[in-house]
Each structure stands twice: as C-alpha cells, then as structure tokens.
Amino acid sequence: ILNALLLFTILLKLTGARFKAGMVALFFAIHPIQVESVAWLVERKTVLSTFFLLLAFYSYLIFVQKRKYAILALSSFFYAIGLMAKPIIMIFPFILMIIDYWPLKRLEKTGIIDCNNGHYAMSILLKWFSFLRLNIKVLLVEKLPFVLLTAISLVISMLSVHQPAMVINYESIPLHFRLVNFFVSILEYLRNLVWPVEFSIFYPFPQIIPTGKFLLGLILTVTVSVIFYQSRKTRPWLLVGWCWFLIALMPSSGIIQSGLWPAYANRFMYLPIIGILILLVWELDERIKGDYANVMKILLCIVLTVYFSLMTRVQNVYFTNSYSLFHRSLEVVPDNALALNNIAVHLGNLGRHKEAMTYLERGMKHFPTKPSYYQNYGIGLVADGDDEGAIRHFKKAISLDSKLHGA
C-alpha cells in the first residue's frame, strides 16, 4: 500500500495528471502478478527495496525542484538502504536518465543550434554538439552518487555469489542461450500482464527453446522499440514506459545466474510493471476521445479494477500454505523438479510419508540426478522403519552430491 501511494505521489509530481497517476498506482497495487512479491514471505525484500527506491525517487524530484544538495544526499541515503535490502533496484540511475527525457523534459533545456543546414552529416554532428551544450552538471554529475552506489552494490553482489556452487557458469548454460531465454521471457511477462492466469511460483529453466518462440520475442521487442522511438516526439510516454520495462528487467534477465535460477518469474515484474502501466494508461487516455470519453475511461477503469481484483483474490488462495502453492505450480508446469520435492517435504513434515514418497518416486523417475529426492525418500523410509532402504538412498544422494547437507 505504501509503495502504491508513493508511486502515485511521484507520478503526480512528475506529470500533474492526478487521474492517470492514480490508475497506474491502483493497477500496480492490485495486479495479480504482484501477489508473488507481496504474499511470499521470502520476497518481502523486493517490496522493501522498492519502498526505499521510491523514497529516493521522490527525494530526487524535490532536489531537482529546490537544488539543495542535502536533499540529494538524503535521496542517496534512501537508495543505499534499498540496495542493502535487495540490489535488484540498481537500475535507478538509468530510470532517472529516462525521466529526464520525459516527463521532466530536461533534455530540451539547451542552447539552440541550427541543425537544418541541408547537409545530413553536418546536421547529425550539430545535433551532437547541441546535446553536449546541455547542462551536464545537472543531468549527469548529480547522478554520480547513485552510479557510485550502484557500482559498489554490483561489486558486493558479484563477490557474494563468487563461489562455484552458487554461480551457474557459461559452460552449463551458454550466454547465447540465456539471451534467447530473455527475449522469450519478455513474451511471457507481457502475456501474464494481459492474461494473469496459470501462474507458477517456479518456471524451470528450459533445456530447449523453440526457435519460433525466440524469433517472435526478438521481433516483438525490436519492432515495439522502433515504433515507440519513432513516436517519441508526439507520445514520449511510450518510449519512456517501454525503456523503464526493459531496463528494470535487466538485473533479473538471467545473463548472470546463481542458485536455482528460473526461466522467468512473476516476482521479477514488481518494478518493471510500472513502465508498462505508464505507457498503457497514458496512451489509452490519449486515444480515447469524443463526447463520452470520460465515461468510457471510467468504465474501462472499473472493468479492469474488478478483473484484476478477482484474479488477485484467486492467486492469493494458492499462497495459503506450501502444499497449495507448489501443487498449483505442478499443475501449471508438470515437469517441475522443485515443486515435486517441496510438496514431498511439506507432506513429510505433516507425517504423511506415504504420499510424500509418491511425489519423490515421480521425481526420481523424471530427474534421476537430483540428490534431494533420494535424501528425502530415505527420510521417508526411516519413518517407515526400512533402515536398509534408507541407507541405500542416502548413499545415492551422497554420490550425486558429496556436500549434501543432512545426508
């Protein structure tokens, strides 16, 4: 709720458009894709880091208005706390750069150079010199504290995962395959925004990606980027919103992977969704014209609010307990090693070892190299009094992972 209120305050201060800012904040708060970040306890750090990011954002806007460097220091302080909560917000300096273009329009505050001299090459050169005549101190130097904090956070993050067991090397998953998956994930995120059903807490990283799906994601991304760039003068919110979306996705793009990395995850959309909502709300407001425009806008907002609220209510049900959460994940993604194991663990903790072992047997059949299945199956056999069978499974687990905890 606080993040939605802060987002509304920021957009209102940026644009003065109360209704549109309110709609973006409302949809940000109630969209079902946000449930994973809000309802899942381990993801509260995403919500917390975004809270401090928005505080830093609002403080920065006050600094732009009043030009008091104490306020800039306060903004940097909020940003530093946000980075400590979760470094996924390290894209903040780049967000500030794109809002300089719109809605702040600070890139227009420059001396005028006549670029229409009839010679294309000279025109491009003069445009570049015109850009250099901007107040670089205002546009770039003021962002140095955020860039410095981003660099420090990036180094610390890389050092913290600089262990062979944590970082997934490029031999296991090549760089080009990660890039291919990134473009496919853009398709999935956009689909989930429009049709928020069949969500899974975990989407396993794929072994094979269909070429057609990659090409569709690549063509869509490039085409939309080109169209929005060409429309930047008349509809700048399209380019800014799209850039916000793509930039905010980069920390979770999977170019660098550690731990159990998914193909994509709804929790990764907590911050990027703001960009999509900005471009959609502003563009719909611009497109809907006529005598009954206000009535149509209100009706559309009511319909979307009811739709998202109902879908969010359904999604919340799955976060009631671990079994319902991972059972739903298994329904959406049948070949889901994490879901099979976690369901079994949950059932085992309830003393329902027979049911748990059924899921583990399914896991061992489809994922025979996963040591956790054999370890947990051995625990179930111990509960049933089959110590010899348990020892065999424990030995199998250790042979697959000699550092397996508890085996």
CSV table of C-alpha atoms in Angstrom, one decimal:
chain,number,residue,atom,x,y,z
A,1,ILE,CA,0.0,0.0,0.0
A,2,LEU,CA,2.8,2.4,0.9
A,3,ASN,CA,4.6,1.7,-2.4
A,4,ALA,CA,1.4,2.4,-4.4
A,5,LEU,CA,0.9,5.6,-2.5
A,6,LEU,CA,4.5,6.7,-3.1
A,7,LEU,CA,4.2,5.8,-6.8
A,8,PHE,CA,1.0,7.9,-7.1
A,9,THR,CA,2.8,10.8,-5.3
A,10,ILE,CA,5.8,10.6,-7.7
A,11,LEU,CA,3.8,10.4,-10.9
A,12,LEU,CA,1.6,13.2,-9.7
A,13,LYS,CA,4.6,15.4,-9.0
A,14,LEU,CA,6.2,14.4,-12.3
A,15,THR,CA,3.1,14.9,-14.6
A,16,GLY,CA,0.4,16.7,-12.6
A,17,ALA,CA,-2.1,14.1,-14.1
A,18,ARG,CA,-4.0,13.0,-10.9
A,19,PHE,CA,-6.3,10.6,-12.6
A,20,LYS,CA,-3.7,8.8,-14.7
A,21,ALA,CA,-1.2,8.7,-11.8
A,22,GLY,CA,-4.0,7.2,-9.6
A,23,MET,CA,-4.8,4.5,-12.2
A,24,VAL,CA,-1.1,3.5,-12.5
A,25,ALA,CA,-0.8,3.3,-8.8
A,26,LEU,CA,-4.0,1.3,-8.4
A,27,PHE,CA,-3.2,-1.3,-11.1
A,28,PHE,CA,0.3,-1.6,-9.6
A,29,ALA,CA,-1.2,-2.4,-6.3
A,30,ILE,CA,-3.9,-4.9,-7.4
A,31,HIS,CA,-2.5,-6.7,-10.4
A,32,PRO,CA,-2.2,-10.4,-9.7
A,33,ILE,CA,1.3,-10.6,-11.0
A,34,GLN,CA,2.3,-8.7,-7.8
A,35,VAL,CA,1.0,-11.4,-5.5
A,36,GLU,CA,4.2,-13.4,-5.5
A,37,SER,CA,6.3,-10.5,-4.3
A,38,VAL,CA,3.8,-9.4,-1.6
A,39,ALA,CA,2.3,-12.6,-0.3
A,40,TRP,CA,5.5,-14.7,-0.4
A,41,LEU,CA,7.5,-14.0,2.8
A,42,VAL,CA,10.9,-14.5,1.2
A,43,GLU,CA,10.1,-11.9,-1.4
A,44,ARG,CA,9.3,-9.1,1.1
A,45,LYS,CA,12.8,-7.8,0.5
A,46,THR,CA,11.7,-6.9,-3.1
A,47,VAL,CA,8.8,-4.8,-1.6
A,48,LEU,CA,11.1,-3.3,1.0
A,49,SER,CA,13.8,-2.3,-1.5
A,50,THR,CA,11.2,-0.8,-3.8
A,51,PHE,CA,9.9,1.2,-0.9
A,52,PHE,CA,13.3,2.8,-0.3
A,53,LEU,CA,13.8,3.2,-4.1
A,54,LEU,CA,10.5,5.2,-4.3
A,55,LEU,CA,11.6,7.3,-1.3
A,56,ALA,CA,14.8,8.0,-3.1
A,57,PHE,CA,12.9,8.8,-6.3
A,58,TYR,CA,10.6,11.3,-4.5
A,59,SER,CA,13.6,12.9,-2.7
A,60,TYR,CA,15.4,13.3,-6.0
A,61,LEU,CA,12.4,15.1,-7.6
A,62,ILE,CA,12.4,17.6,-4.6
A,63,PHE,CA,16.1,18.1,-5.2
A,64,VAL,CA,15.5,18.8,-8.9
A,65,GLN,CA,13.0,21.4,-7.9
A,66,LYS,CA,14.9,23.1,-5.0
A,67,ARG,CA,18.5,22.3,-5.9
A,68,LYS,CA,19.6,21.6,-2.3
A,69,TYR,CA,22.3,19.1,-2.1
A,70,ALA,CA,21.3,18.0,1.3
A,71,ILE,CA,18.2,16.6,-0.3
A,72,LEU,CA,20.3,14.8,-2.9
A,73,ALA,CA,22.3,13.3,0.0
A,74,LEU,CA,19.0,12.1,1.6
A,75,SER,CA,18.0,10.6,-1.7
A,76,SER,CA,21.3,8.7,-2.0
A,77,PHE,CA,20.8,7.5,1.6
A,78,PHE,CA,17.4,6.0,0.8
A,79,TYR,CA,18.8,4.4,-2.3
A,80,ALA,CA,21.7,2.9,-0.3
A,81,ILE,CA,19.2,1.3,2.1
A,82,GLY,CA,17.2,0.0,-0.7
A,83,LEU,CA,20.3,-1.6,-2.3
A,84,MET,CA,21.1,-3.3,1.0
A,85,ALA,CA,17.5,-4.7,1.1
A,86,LYS,CA,17.9,-6.1,-2.4
A,87,PRO,CA,20.2,-4.9,-5.2
A,88,ILE,CA,17.6,-5.6,-7.9
A,89,ILE,CA,16.9,-1.8,-7.8
A,90,MET,CA,20.4,-1.0,-9.1
A,91,ILE,CA,18.8,0.3,-12.3
A,92,PHE,CA,17.7,3.5,-10.5
A,93,PRO,CA,20.3,5.8,-12.2
A,94,PHE,CA,19.1,4.7,-15.6
A,95,ILE,CA,15.4,5.4,-14.6
A,96,LEU,CA,16.4,8.9,-13.6
A,97,MET,CA,18.0,9.4,-17.0
A,98,ILE,CA,14.9,8.4,-19.0
A,99,ILE,CA,12.6,10.6,-16.9
A,100,ASP,CA,15.0,13.5,-17.8
A,101,TYR,CA,13.6,13.0,-21.3
A,102,TRP,CA,10.0,12.7,-20.2
A,103,PRO,CA,8.2,13.9,-18.2
A,104,LEU,CA,10.8,16.3,-16.8
A,105,LYS,CA,11.9,17.3,-20.3
A,106,ARG,CA,15.2,18.5,-19.1
A,107,LEU,CA,17.0,17.5,-22.3
A,108,GLU,CA,15.2,20.3,-24.0
A,109,LYS,CA,16.8,22.9,-21.8
A,110,THR,CA,19.8,23.7,-24.0
A,111,GLY,CA,21.1,26.4,-26.2
A,112,ILE,CA,19.8,26.3,-29.8
A,113,ILE,CA,22.0,25.2,-32.6
A,114,ASP,CA,20.6,25.4,-36.2
A,115,CYS,CA,20.7,21.7,-37.3
A,116,ASN,CA,18.7,22.3,-40.5
A,117,ASN,CA,21.5,23.3,-42.8
A,118,GLY,CA,20.6,20.9,-45.6
A,119,HIS,CA,23.6,18.5,-45.0
A,120,TYR,CA,22.7,15.3,-43.3
A,121,ALA,CA,26.1,14.5,-41.8
A,122,MET,CA,26.6,18.0,-40.6
A,123,SER,CA,23.1,18.0,-39.1
A,124,ILE,CA,23.9,14.9,-37.1
A,125,LEU,CA,27.2,16.5,-35.9
A,126,LEU,CA,25.5,19.7,-34.9
A,127,LYS,CA,22.8,17.8,-33.0
A,128,TRP,CA,25.5,16.0,-31.1
A,129,PHE,CA,27.2,19.3,-30.2
A,130,SER,CA,23.8,20.6,-29.2
A,131,PHE,CA,23.5,17.7,-26.8
A,132,LEU,CA,26.9,18.5,-25.4
A,133,ARG,CA,25.7,22.0,-24.6
A,134,LEU,CA,23.2,20.7,-22.1
A,135,ASN,CA,24.0,21.4,-18.5
A,136,ILE,CA,26.0,18.2,-18.0
A,137,LYS,CA,26.4,19.1,-14.3
A,138,VAL,CA,22.7,18.9,-13.9
A,139,LEU,CA,22.0,15.9,-16.0
A,140,LEU,CA,25.0,13.6,-15.2
A,141,VAL,CA,27.0,14.8,-12.3
A,142,GLU,CA,24.0,14.9,-10.0
A,143,LYS,CA,23.5,11.2,-10.7
A,144,LEU,CA,27.1,10.2,-9.8
A,145,PRO,CA,26.2,9.3,-6.1
A,146,PHE,CA,23.6,6.8,-7.4
A,147,VAL,CA,26.0,5.5,-10.1
A,148,LEU,CA,28.7,5.0,-7.4
A,149,LEU,CA,26.3,3.2,-5.1
A,150,THR,CA,25.2,1.0,-7.9
A,151,ALA,CA,28.8,0.1,-8.7
A,152,ILE,CA,29.5,-0.7,-5.1
A,153,SER,CA,26.4,-2.8,-4.8
A,154,LEU,CA,27.2,-4.6,-8.1
A,155,VAL,CA,30.7,-5.5,-6.8
A,156,ILE,CA,29.4,-6.7,-3.5
A,157,SER,CA,26.7,-8.8,-5.2
A,158,MET,CA,29.3,-10.4,-7.5
A,159,LEU,CA,31.6,-11.2,-4.7
A,160,SER,CA,28.9,-12.6,-2.6
A,161,VAL,CA,28.0,-15.2,-5.3
A,162,HIS,CA,31.6,-15.7,-6.4
A,163,GLN,CA,31.5,-19.4,-5.5
A,164,PRO,CA,31.4,-22.3,-7.9
A,165,ALA,CA,28.4,-23.8,-6.1
A,166,MET,CA,26.4,-20.6,-6.5
A,167,VAL,CA,27.2,-19.1,-9.9
A,168,ILE,CA,25.9,-21.0,-12.9
A,169,ASN,CA,28.8,-20.9,-15.3
A,170,TYR,CA,28.5,-20.4,-19.1
A,171,GLU,CA,29.5,-24.0,-19.8
A,172,SER,CA,26.3,-25.3,-18.1
A,173,ILE,CA,24.1,-22.6,-19.7
A,174,PRO,CA,25.8,-20.7,-22.6
A,175,LEU,CA,25.5,-17.0,-22.8
A,176,HIS,CA,23.6,-17.1,-26.2
A,177,PHE,CA,21.0,-19.5,-24.6
A,178,ARG,CA,20.5,-17.0,-21.7
A,179,LEU,CA,19.9,-14.2,-24.2
A,180,VAL,CA,17.5,-16.3,-26.2
A,181,ASN,CA,15.6,-17.1,-23.0
A,182,PHE,CA,15.5,-13.3,-22.1
A,183,PHE,CA,13.6,-12.5,-25.3
A,184,VAL,CA,11.2,-15.4,-24.7
A,185,SER,CA,10.6,-14.2,-21.1
A,186,ILE,CA,9.5,-10.8,-22.4
A,187,LEU,CA,6.7,-12.6,-24.3
A,188,GLU,CA,5.7,-14.4,-21.1
A,189,TYR,CA,5.7,-11.3,-19.0
A,190,LEU,CA,3.6,-9.4,-21.4
A,191,ARG,CA,1.2,-12.3,-21.7
A,192,ASN,CA,0.9,-12.6,-17.9
A,193,LEU,CA,0.2,-8.9,-17.6
A,194,VAL,CA,-2.8,-9.2,-20.0
A,195,TRP,CA,-3.9,-12.7,-19.1
A,196,PRO,CA,-2.9,-13.3,-15.5
A,197,VAL,CA,-3.8,-17.0,-15.1
A,198,GLU,CA,-1.9,-20.2,-14.6
A,199,PHE,CA,0.8,-18.6,-12.5
A,200,SER,CA,3.6,-20.8,-11.1
A,201,ILE,CA,5.9,-20.0,-8.2
A,202,PHE,CA,8.7,-21.5,-10.3
A,203,TYR,CA,9.3,-21.9,-14.0
A,204,PRO,CA,12.2,-24.3,-14.6
A,205,PHE,CA,14.9,-23.0,-16.9
A,206,PRO,CA,14.3,-24.8,-20.2
A,207,GLN,CA,16.6,-27.3,-21.8
A,208,ILE,CA,15.3,-26.4,-25.3
A,209,ILE,CA,13.7,-23.2,-26.6
A,210,PRO,CA,11.7,-23.3,-29.8
A,211,THR,CA,13.3,-21.1,-32.5
A,212,GLY,CA,9.9,-19.7,-33.5
A,213,LYS,CA,9.2,-18.5,-29.9
A,214,PHE,CA,12.6,-16.8,-29.7
A,215,LEU,CA,12.2,-15.1,-33.1
A,216,LEU,CA,8.7,-13.9,-32.0
A,217,GLY,CA,10.1,-12.4,-28.8
A,218,LEU,CA,13.0,-10.8,-30.7
A,219,ILE,CA,10.9,-9.4,-33.5
A,220,LEU,CA,8.3,-8.1,-31.0
A,221,THR,CA,10.9,-6.4,-28.8
A,222,VAL,CA,12.7,-4.8,-31.8
A,223,THR,CA,9.5,-3.7,-33.6
A,224,VAL,CA,8.0,-2.2,-30.5
A,225,SER,CA,11.2,-0.4,-29.7
A,226,VAL,CA,11.5,1.1,-33.2
A,227,ILE,CA,7.8,2.1,-33.2
A,228,PHE,CA,8.0,3.8,-29.8
A,229,TYR,CA,11.2,5.5,-30.7
A,230,GLN,CA,9.7,7.0,-33.8
A,231,SER,CA,6.7,8.2,-31.8
A,232,ARG,CA,8.9,9.8,-29.1
A,233,LYS,CA,8.1,13.4,-30.1
A,234,THR,CA,4.3,13.1,-30.0
A,235,ARG,CA,3.9,10.3,-27.5
A,236,PRO,CA,7.1,10.2,-25.3
A,237,TRP,CA,5.4,8.1,-22.6
A,238,LEU,CA,5.5,5.1,-25.0
A,239,LEU,CA,9.3,5.1,-25.3
A,240,VAL,CA,9.9,6.0,-21.6
A,241,GLY,CA,7.5,3.3,-20.3
A,242,TRP,CA,9.0,0.7,-22.6
A,243,CYS,CA,12.6,1.6,-21.7
A,244,TRP,CA,11.6,1.5,-18.0
A,245,PHE,CA,10.2,-2.0,-18.5
A,246,LEU,CA,13.3,-3.3,-20.3
A,247,ILE,CA,15.8,-1.6,-18.1
A,248,ALA,CA,14.1,-2.8,-14.9
A,249,LEU,CA,14.1,-6.3,-16.2
A,250,MET,CA,17.9,-6.4,-16.8
A,251,PRO,CA,19.0,-7.4,-13.2
A,252,SER,CA,16.8,-10.4,-13.4
A,253,SER,CA,17.4,-11.2,-17.1
A,254,GLY,CA,19.5,-14.3,-16.3
A,255,ILE,CA,22.6,-13.1,-18.1
A,256,ILE,CA,24.3,-13.8,-14.7
A,257,GLN,CA,22.7,-16.7,-12.8
A,258,SER,CA,23.2,-18.0,-9.3
A,259,GLY,CA,21.4,-20.6,-7.3
A,260,LEU,CA,18.2,-22.1,-8.5
A,261,TRP,CA,17.5,-19.7,-11.4
A,262,PRO,CA,14.1,-19.8,-13.2
A,263,ALA,CA,13.3,-19.2,-16.8
A,264,TYR,CA,11.3,-16.2,-15.6
A,265,ALA,CA,9.4,-15.3,-12.5
A,266,ASN,CA,6.4,-13.2,-11.8
A,267,ARG,CA,8.3,-11.6,-8.8
A,268,PHE,CA,10.8,-10.2,-11.3
A,269,MET,CA,8.0,-7.9,-12.6
A,270,TYR,CA,7.4,-6.0,-9.4
A,271,LEU,CA,9.3,-2.9,-10.6
A,272,PRO,CA,9.2,-3.3,-14.4
A,273,ILE,CA,5.4,-3.4,-14.4
A,274,ILE,CA,5.4,0.3,-13.6
A,275,GLY,CA,6.8,1.2,-17.1
A,276,ILE,CA,4.1,-0.9,-18.9
A,277,LEU,CA,1.4,0.7,-16.8
A,278,ILE,CA,2.6,4.2,-17.5
A,279,LEU,CA,2.7,3.7,-21.3
A,280,LEU,CA,-0.7,1.9,-21.3
A,281,VAL,CA,-2.6,4.4,-19.1
A,282,TRP,CA,-1.2,7.5,-20.8
A,283,GLU,CA,-1.7,6.0,-24.3
A,284,LEU,CA,-5.3,4.9,-23.6
A,285,ASP,CA,-6.1,8.4,-22.2
A,286,GLU,CA,-4.7,9.9,-25.4
A,287,ARG,CA,-6.5,7.5,-27.7
A,288,ILE,CA,-10.0,7.6,-26.1
A,289,LYS,CA,-11.6,10.8,-27.4
A,290,GLY,CA,-15.1,12.0,-28.1
A,291,ASP,CA,-18.2,13.3,-26.3
A,292,TYR,CA,-18.3,10.3,-23.9
A,293,ALA,CA,-14.5,9.9,-23.5
A,294,ASN,CA,-14.6,10.5,-19.7
A,295,VAL,CA,-17.4,8.0,-19.2
A,296,MET,CA,-15.6,5.4,-21.3
A,297,LYS,CA,-12.4,5.9,-19.4
A,298,ILE,CA,-14.2,5.5,-16.0
A,299,LEU,CA,-16.0,2.3,-17.2
A,300,LEU,CA,-12.7,0.9,-18.5
A,301,CYS,CA,-11.0,1.5,-15.2
A,302,ILE,CA,-13.9,-0.1,-13.3
A,303,VAL,CA,-13.8,-3.2,-15.5
A,304,LEU,CA,-10.0,-3.6,-15.2
A,305,THR,CA,-10.1,-3.0,-11.4
A,306,VAL,CA,-12.8,-5.7,-11.0
A,307,TYR,CA,-10.9,-8.0,-13.3
A,308,PHE,CA,-7.5,-7.6,-11.6
A,309,SER,CA,-9.0,-7.7,-8.1
A,310,LEU,CA,-10.8,-11.0,-8.8
A,311,MET,CA,-7.7,-12.6,-10.3
A,312,THR,CA,-5.6,-11.4,-7.4
A,313,ARG,CA,-8.1,-12.9,-5.0
A,314,VAL,CA,-7.8,-16.3,-6.7
A,315,GLN,CA,-4.0,-16.1,-6.8
A,316,ASN,CA,-3.9,-15.3,-3.1
A,317,VAL,CA,-5.6,-18.6,-2.3
A,318,TYR,CA,-2.5,-20.5,-3.6
A,319,PHE,CA,-0.3,-18.8,-1.0
A,320,THR,CA,-2.3,-20.2,1.9
A,321,ASN,CA,0.3,-22.9,2.5
A,322,SER,CA,3.3,-24.6,0.9
A,323,TYR,CA,1.2,-27.6,-0.4
A,324,SER,CA,-1.3,-25.4,-2.3
A,325,LEU,CA,1.4,-23.2,-3.6
A,326,PHE,CA,3.6,-25.9,-5.0
A,327,HIS,CA,0.7,-28.1,-6.0
A,328,ARG,CA,-0.5,-25.3,-8.2
A,329,SER,CA,3.0,-24.9,-9.6
A,330,LEU,CA,3.0,-28.6,-10.5
A,331,GLU,CA,-0.4,-28.2,-12.3
A,332,VAL,CA,0.9,-25.3,-14.4
A,333,VAL,CA,4.3,-26.8,-15.0
A,334,PRO,CA,4.1,-30.6,-14.8
A,335,ASP,CA,7.9,-31.2,-15.2
A,336,ASN,CA,8.8,-29.2,-12.1
A,337,ALA,CA,11.5,-30.7,-10.0
A,338,LEU,CA,11.3,-28.0,-7.3
A,339,ALA,CA,7.5,-28.4,-6.9
A,340,LEU,CA,7.7,-32.2,-6.6
A,341,ASN,CA,10.4,-32.1,-3.9
A,342,ASN,CA,8.8,-29.3,-1.9
A,343,ILE,CA,5.4,-31.0,-1.9
A,344,ALA,CA,7.0,-34.1,-0.6
A,345,VAL,CA,8.9,-32.2,2.1
A,346,HIS,CA,5.6,-30.5,3.2
A,347,LEU,CA,3.8,-33.8,3.3
A,348,GLY,CA,6.7,-35.4,5.2
A,349,ASN,CA,6.6,-32.6,7.8
A,350,LEU,CA,2.9,-33.4,8.3
A,351,GLY,CA,3.8,-37.1,8.8
A,352,ARG,CA,2.2,-38.2,5.6
A,353,HIS,CA,5.2,-40.1,4.4
A,354,LYS,CA,3.5,-42.5,2.0
A,355,GLU,CA,2.0,-39.6,0.0
A,356,ALA,CA,5.3,-37.8,0.1
A,357,MET,CA,7.2,-40.8,-1.2
A,358,THR,CA,4.8,-41.0,-4.2
A,359,TYR,CA,5.9,-37.5,-5.3
A,360,LEU,CA,9.6,-38.4,-4.7
A,361,GLU,CA,9.3,-41.5,-6.8
A,362,ARG,CA,7.9,-39.4,-9.6
A,363,GLY,CA,10.8,-37.0,-9.1
A,364,MET,CA,13.4,-39.7,-9.2
A,365,LYS,CA,11.9,-41.1,-12.4
A,366,HIS,CA,12.0,-37.8,-14.3
A,367,PHE,CA,15.0,-36.2,-12.6
A,368,PRO,CA,17.3,-39.1,-11.6
A,369,THR,CA,20.3,-36.8,-10.9
A,370,LYS,CA,18.6,-34.7,-8.2
A,371,PRO,CA,20.1,-35.8,-4.9
A,372,SER,CA,17.4,-34.2,-2.7
A,373,TYR,CA,14.9,-36.8,-3.9
A,374,TYR,CA,17.0,-39.7,-2.7
A,375,GLN,CA,17.7,-37.9,0.6
A,376,ASN,CA,14.1,-37.1,1.3
A,377,TYR,CA,13.0,-40.6,0.2
A,378,GLY,CA,15.5,-42.1,2.6
A,379,ILE,CA,13.9,-40.0,5.4
A,380,GLY,CA,10.6,-41.4,4.5
A,381,LEU,CA,12.0,-44.9,4.6
A,382,VAL,CA,13.4,-44.3,8.1
A,383,ALA,CA,9.9,-43.2,9.2
A,384,ASP,CA,8.6,-46.5,7.8
A,385,GLY,CA,11.3,-48.5,9.6
A,386,ASP,CA,13.2,-49.5,6.4
A,387,ASP,CA,16.7,-48.6,7.6
A,388,GLU,CA,18.5,-50.6,4.9
A,389,GLY,CA,16.5,-49.0,2.1
A,390,ALA,CA,17.1,-45.6,3.7
A,391,ILE,CA,20.9,-46.2,3.7
A,392,ARG,CA,20.9,-47.1,0.0
A,393,HIS,CA,19.1,-43.9,-0.8
A,394,PHE,CA,21.3,-41.8,1.4
A,395,LYS,CA,24.4,-43.2,-0.3
A,396,LYS,CA,22.9,-42.5,-3.7
A,397,ALA,CA,22.2,-38.9,-2.6
A,398,ILE,CA,25.8,-38.5,-1.4
A,399,SER,CA,27.2,-40.0,-4.6
A,400,LEU,CA,25.3,-37.3,-6.5
A,401,ASP,CA,26.4,-34.5,-4.2
A,402,SER,CA,29.1,-35.2,-1.6
A,403,LYS,CA,28.3,-31.9,0.1
A,404,LEU,CA,24.6,-32.5,0.5
A,405,HIS,CA,23.5,-31.2,3.9
A,406,GLY,CA,21.9,-33.7,6.2
A,407,ALA,CA,22.7,-36.8,4.2
